[in-house]
């Protein structure tokens, strides 16, 4: 029996969310996993990856993009899977500033009834190795953060 109301998942971020480097968004694997493990649950994904975008605004556009998305949606998002920070680190943004802006993005979605899955920043083959300690520090803050529905 199919559950009538689909789970509406927003996959939000930058080029990694869009599917860089092989043009294969992780949302495809997410849908496949749901269909295999829970075929009675209908899910709908909305992939919103913008190459080069940054969390810290300005220059990034994470919050303005979210504002537009939430104004235009017909079916509310059940979940937001968010990946951000890679471009910020590569543009020498401070890890504490990135984390502060990530929290604003998470809070935006949470305040609208959306549960949030916050992803850590993956290793970046195109990034300078000296960014690794800052990425590790940022990921530690992401992992340690606690909030209801996050």
mmCIF file of C-alpha atoms in Angstrom:
data_model
loop_
_atom_site.group_PDB
_atom_site.id
_atom_site.type_symbol
_atom_site.label_atom_id
_atom_site.label_comp_id
_atom_site.label_asym_id
_atom_site.label_seq_id
_atom_site.Cartn_x
_atom_site.Cartn_y
_atom_site.Cartn_z
ATOM 1 C CA UNK A 1 0.000 0.000 0.000
ATOM 2 C CA UNK A 2 1.443 3.351 -1.051
ATOM 3 C CA UNK A 3 1.306 6.121 1.538
ATOM 4 C CA UNK A 4 -0.704 8.896 -0.183
ATOM 5 C CA UNK A 5 1.270 11.968 0.871
ATOM 6 C CA UNK A 6 4.762 11.933 -0.585
ATOM 7 C CA UNK A 7 7.796 12.885 1.423
ATOM 8 C CA UNK A 8 9.029 16.042 -0.293
ATOM 9 C CA UNK A 9 12.820 16.348 0.041
ATOM 10 C CA UNK A 10 14.776 19.463 -0.871
ATOM 11 C CA UNK A 11 18.396 18.689 -1.756
ATOM 12 C CA UNK A 12 20.021 22.100 -1.401
ATOM 13 C CA UNK A 13 23.544 23.338 -1.943
ATOM 14 C CA UNK A 14 26.086 24.062 -4.635
ATOM 15 C CA UNK A 15 27.618 22.102 -7.531
ATOM 16 C CA UNK A 16 28.128 18.990 -5.374
ATOM 17 C CA UNK A 17 24.369 18.868 -4.782
ATOM 18 C CA UNK A 18 23.766 19.428 -8.490
ATOM 19 C CA UNK A 19 25.914 16.385 -9.247
ATOM 20 C CA UNK A 20 29.419 17.677 -9.923
ATOM 21 C CA UNK A 21 31.742 16.271 -11.207
ATOM 22 C CA UNK A 22 29.855 13.458 -12.988
ATOM 23 C CA UNK A 23 26.443 15.120 -13.419
ATOM 24 C CA UNK A 24 24.806 12.637 -11.044
ATOM 25 C CA UNK A 25 22.980 14.330 -8.153
ATOM 26 C CA UNK A 26 22.951 12.330 -4.914
ATOM 27 C CA UNK A 27 19.151 12.739 -4.980
ATOM 28 C CA UNK A 28 19.022 9.966 -7.601
ATOM 29 C CA UNK A 29 20.664 7.504 -5.195
ATOM 30 C CA UNK A 30 18.431 8.788 -2.389
ATOM 31 C CA UNK A 31 15.292 8.056 -4.431
ATOM 32 C CA UNK A 32 16.609 4.609 -5.431
ATOM 33 C CA UNK A 33 17.380 3.756 -1.808
ATOM 34 C CA UNK A 34 13.890 4.767 -0.683
ATOM 35 C CA UNK A 35 12.238 2.787 -3.495
ATOM 36 C CA UNK A 36 14.269 -0.312 -2.615
ATOM 37 C CA UNK A 37 14.015 -0.168 1.178
ATOM 38 C CA UNK A 38 10.538 1.363 1.553
ATOM 39 C CA UNK A 39 8.546 0.885 -1.662
ATOM 40 C CA UNK A 40 5.306 1.910 0.070
ATOM 41 C CA UNK A 41 6.652 5.420 0.750
ATOM 42 C CA UNK A 42 6.385 7.895 -2.084
ATOM 43 C CA UNK A 43 9.157 10.476 -2.201
ATOM 44 C CA UNK A 44 9.675 13.503 -4.344
ATOM 45 C CA UNK A 45 13.027 15.272 -4.527
ATOM 46 C CA UNK A 46 13.783 18.808 -5.581
ATOM 47 C CA UNK A 47 17.462 19.271 -6.470
ATOM 48 C CA UNK A 48 18.578 22.864 -5.968
ATOM 49 C CA UNK A 49 22.329 22.971 -6.491
ATOM 50 C CA UNK A 50 23.919 26.194 -7.730
ATOM 51 C CA UNK A 51 27.549 25.828 -8.859
ATOM 52 C CA UNK A 52 29.918 28.196 -7.096
ATOM 53 C CA UNK A 53 27.374 29.388 -4.531
ATOM 54 C CA UNK A 54 28.520 30.113 -0.999
ATOM 55 C CA UNK A 55 26.756 29.874 2.352
ATOM 56 C CA UNK A 56 28.155 33.184 3.637
ATOM 57 C CA UNK A 57 25.945 35.934 2.257
ATOM 58 C CA UNK A 58 27.109 38.124 0.659
ATOM 59 C CA UNK A 59 28.722 36.966 -1.600
ATOM 60 C CA UNK A 60 26.708 33.738 -1.387
ATOM 61 C CA UNK A 61 22.997 33.331 -2.010
ATOM 62 C CA UNK A 62 21.870 30.410 0.159
ATOM 63 C CA UNK A 63 19.293 32.347 2.213
ATOM 64 C CA UNK A 64 17.876 34.389 -0.695
ATOM 65 C CA UNK A 65 17.536 31.192 -2.751
ATOM 66 C CA UNK A 66 15.714 29.456 0.096
ATOM 67 C CA UNK A 67 13.372 32.395 0.502
ATOM 68 C CA UNK A 68 12.381 32.186 -3.176
ATOM 69 C CA UNK A 69 11.957 28.395 -3.023
ATOM 70 C CA UNK A 70 9.742 28.502 0.051
ATOM 71 C CA UNK A 71 7.604 31.264 -1.484
ATOM 72 C CA UNK A 72 7.044 29.217 -4.654
ATOM 73 C CA UNK A 73 6.479 25.659 -3.356
ATOM 74 C CA UNK A 74 3.096 24.017 -3.716
ATOM 75 C CA UNK A 75 3.862 20.947 -1.569
ATOM 76 C CA UNK A 76 5.749 21.822 1.645
ATOM 77 C CA UNK A 77 9.169 20.278 2.101
ATOM 78 C CA UNK A 78 9.254 17.440 4.633
ATOM 79 C CA UNK A 79 13.048 17.399 4.687
ATOM 80 C CA UNK A 80 15.942 19.537 3.534
ATOM 81 C CA UNK A 81 19.280 17.822 2.915
ATOM 82 C CA UNK A 82 21.851 20.614 2.888
ATOM 83 C CA UNK A 83 25.460 20.599 1.802
ATOM 84 C CA UNK A 84 27.418 23.831 1.943
ATOM 85 C CA UNK A 85 30.791 25.273 2.821
ATOM 86 C CA UNK A 86 33.147 23.861 0.194
ATOM 87 C CA UNK A 87 33.185 27.006 -1.947
ATOM 88 C CA UNK A 88 33.310 29.221 1.142
ATOM 89 C CA UNK A 89 36.415 27.438 2.419
ATOM 90 C CA UNK A 90 38.003 27.625 -1.021
ATOM 91 C CA UNK A 91 37.348 31.398 -1.041
ATOM 92 C CA UNK A 92 39.034 31.767 2.381
ATOM 93 C CA UNK A 93 35.862 32.384 4.386
ATOM 94 C CA UNK A 94 36.348 31.825 8.109
ATOM 95 C CA UNK A 95 34.992 28.460 9.342
ATOM 96 C CA UNK A 96 33.157 30.144 12.237
ATOM 97 C CA UNK A 97 31.432 32.532 9.787
ATOM 98 C CA UNK A 98 30.465 29.635 7.528
ATOM 99 C CA UNK A 99 28.996 27.759 10.482
ATOM 100 C CA UNK A 100 27.070 30.850 11.635
ATOM 101 C CA UNK A 101 25.503 31.187 8.181
ATOM 102 C CA UNK A 102 24.771 27.449 7.983
ATOM 103 C CA UNK A 103 22.840 27.751 11.247
ATOM 104 C CA UNK A 104 20.764 30.577 9.722
ATOM 105 C CA UNK A 105 19.933 28.372 6.735
ATOM 106 C CA UNK A 106 19.034 25.435 8.986
ATOM 107 C CA UNK A 107 16.899 27.678 11.208
ATOM 108 C CA UNK A 108 15.101 29.089 8.172
ATOM 109 C CA UNK A 109 13.960 25.622 7.100
ATOM 110 C CA UNK A 110 13.230 24.439 10.646
ATOM 111 C CA UNK A 111 11.050 27.498 11.325
ATOM 112 C CA UNK A 112 8.907 26.490 8.344
ATOM 113 C CA UNK A 113 8.304 22.941 9.588
ATOM 114 C CA UNK A 114 11.002 21.266 7.501
ATOM 115 C CA UNK A 115 13.274 18.697 9.135
ATOM 116 C CA UNK A 116 16.942 19.225 8.281
ATOM 117 C CA UNK A 117 19.728 16.788 7.497
ATOM 118 C CA UNK A 118 22.963 18.800 7.646
ATOM 119 C CA UNK A 119 25.793 17.192 5.707
ATOM 120 C CA UNK A 120 29.445 17.724 6.511
ATOM 121 C CA UNK A 121 31.825 19.183 3.933
ATOM 122 C CA UNK A 122 33.511 16.374 1.976
ATOM 123 C CA UNK A 123 37.152 16.243 0.992
ATOM 124 C CA UNK A 124 37.835 18.323 -2.075
ATOM 125 C CA UNK A 125 40.346 17.126 -4.638
ATOM 126 C CA UNK A 126 40.448 20.553 -6.296
ATOM 127 C CA UNK A 127 41.031 22.413 -3.008
ATOM 128 C CA UNK A 128 44.358 23.338 -1.501
ATOM 129 C CA UNK A 129 45.552 20.904 1.218
ATOM 130 C CA UNK A 130 45.920 23.744 3.736
ATOM 131 C CA UNK A 131 42.103 23.964 3.774
ATOM 132 C CA UNK A 132 41.822 20.508 5.374
ATOM 133 C CA UNK A 133 42.246 21.689 8.998
ATOM 134 C CA UNK A 134 39.586 24.384 8.487
ATOM 135 C CA UNK A 135 37.241 21.848 6.864
ATOM 136 C CA UNK A 136 37.805 19.449 9.770
ATOM 137 C CA UNK A 137 37.083 22.256 12.252
ATOM 138 C CA UNK A 138 33.869 23.216 10.400
ATOM 139 C CA UNK A 139 32.770 19.576 10.194
ATOM 140 C CA UNK A 140 33.345 19.206 13.929
ATOM 141 C CA UNK A 141 30.993 22.131 14.585
ATOM 142 C CA UNK A 142 28.377 20.680 12.212
ATOM 143 C CA UNK A 143 28.545 17.268 13.921
ATOM 144 C CA UNK A 144 28.357 18.773 17.410
ATOM 145 C CA UNK A 145 25.398 21.059 16.684
ATOM 146 C CA UNK A 146 22.121 19.942 18.195
ATOM 147 C CA UNK A 147 18.643 21.240 17.516
ATOM 148 C CA UNK A 148 15.188 19.715 17.392
ATOM 149 C CA UNK A 149 14.469 18.175 13.959
ATOM 150 C CA UNK A 150 18.088 18.648 12.856
#
